[in-house]
Short mmCIF file of C-alpha atoms in Angstrom, two decimals:
data_model
loop_
_atom_site.label_atom_id
_atom_site.label_comp_id
_atom_site.label_asym_id
_atom_site.label_seq_id
_atom_site.Cartn_x
_atom_site.Cartn_y
_atom_site.Cartn_z
CA UNK V 1 2.82 1.19 13.54
CA UNK V 2 5.36 -1.48 12.61
CA UNK V 3 4.07 -5.03 12.17
CA UNK V 4 6.13 -7.91 13.52
CA UNK V 5 6.57 -9.26 9.99
CA UNK V 6 7.57 -8.09 6.52
CA UNK V 7 5.19 -5.65 4.83
CA UNK V 8 5.23 -3.81 1.52
CA UNK V 9 3.28 -0.91 3.05
CA UNK V 10 5.79 1.96 3.31
CA UNK V 11 5.98 3.59 6.73
CA UNK V 12 5.51 7.05 5.19
CA UNK V 13 2.10 6.00 3.77
CA UNK V 14 0.74 4.38 6.95
CA UNK V 15 -2.25 6.28 8.31
CA UNK V 16 -2.23 8.75 5.42
CA UNK V 17 -5.22 9.58 3.22
CA UNK V 18 -4.70 8.93 -0.47
CA UNK V 19 -6.74 8.47 -3.61
CA UNK V 20 -7.05 5.23 -5.58
CA UNK V 21 -6.23 6.06 -9.19
CA UNK V 22 -5.90 2.64 -10.82
CA UNK V 23 -6.44 -1.08 -10.24
CA UNK V 24 -3.38 -3.20 -11.09
CA UNK V 25 -5.04 -6.63 -10.97
CA UNK V 26 -4.82 -9.32 -8.29
CA UNK V 27 -1.59 -10.66 -6.83
CA UNK V 28 -0.42 -12.84 -3.93
CA UNK V 29 -0.03 -10.73 -0.79
CA UNK V 30 3.70 -10.10 -0.36
CA UNK V 31 3.41 -10.17 3.44
CA UNK V 32 2.07 -13.75 3.33
CA UNK V 33 4.72 -14.87 0.84
CA UNK V 34 7.52 -13.41 2.97
CA UNK V 35 6.18 -15.33 5.98
CA UNK V 36 6.29 -18.55 3.97
CA UNK V 37 2.56 -19.23 3.79
CA UNK V 38 1.93 -22.07 1.35
CA UNK V 39 -1.21 -20.36 0.06
CA UNK V 40 -0.85 -16.57 0.32
CA UNK V 41 -3.99 -14.47 0.08
CA UNK V 42 -4.72 -13.17 -3.41
CA UNK V 43 -5.81 -9.52 -3.31
CA UNK V 44 -6.39 -6.63 -5.66
CA UNK V 45 -3.48 -4.19 -5.88
CA UNK V 46 -4.23 -0.49 -6.31
CA UNK V 47 -2.16 2.50 -7.33
CA UNK V 48 -2.83 5.08 -4.63
CA UNK V 49 -1.62 8.66 -4.88
CA UNK V 50 -0.77 10.90 -1.96
CA UNK V 51 -0.01 14.63 -1.92
CA UNK V 52 3.73 14.79 -1.27
CA UNK V 53 3.28 17.71 1.11
CA UNK V 54 0.99 15.59 3.31
CA UNK V 55 3.67 12.88 3.56
CA UNK V 56 6.78 14.99 4.08
CA UNK V 57 5.64 18.58 4.56
CA UNK V 58 6.37 21.60 2.39
CA UNK V 59 7.27 22.16 -0.30
CA UNK V 60 4.48 20.13 -1.88
CA UNK V 61 2.93 20.58 -5.28
CA UNK V 62 3.40 17.03 -6.55
CA UNK V 63 2.09 13.53 -5.90
CA UNK V 64 3.62 10.27 -4.73
CA UNK V 65 2.11 7.05 -6.12
CA UNK V 66 2.38 3.70 -4.34
CA UNK V 67 1.04 0.25 -5.28
CA UNK V 68 -0.83 -1.15 -2.28
CA UNK V 69 -2.66 -4.41 -1.60
CA UNK V 70 -6.33 -4.11 -0.63
CA UNK V 71 -5.77 -5.26 2.97
CA UNK V 72 -3.54 -2.20 3.51
CA UNK V 73 -6.40 0.17 2.75
CA UNK V 74 -9.27 1.57 4.81
CA UNK V 75 -12.29 3.41 3.47
CA UNK V 76 -12.42 7.07 4.54
CA UNK V 77 -15.89 8.58 4.92
#
């Protein structure tokens, strides 16, 4: 659940199913930069929305949006 290094993937979003709503462009992966890699991976960053109730339980009714690098995401069938 928790990597041994810095990550910009919030714990509350790990393993959750969200919906990509926008592409923010490509950026150096923050995890690689924090680890001091001379050439961090460059990846697309997406705005992903999650139903708040799925993240924290009731009451829901609104969305939480998070910007996530592509390597944080998995395709859900």
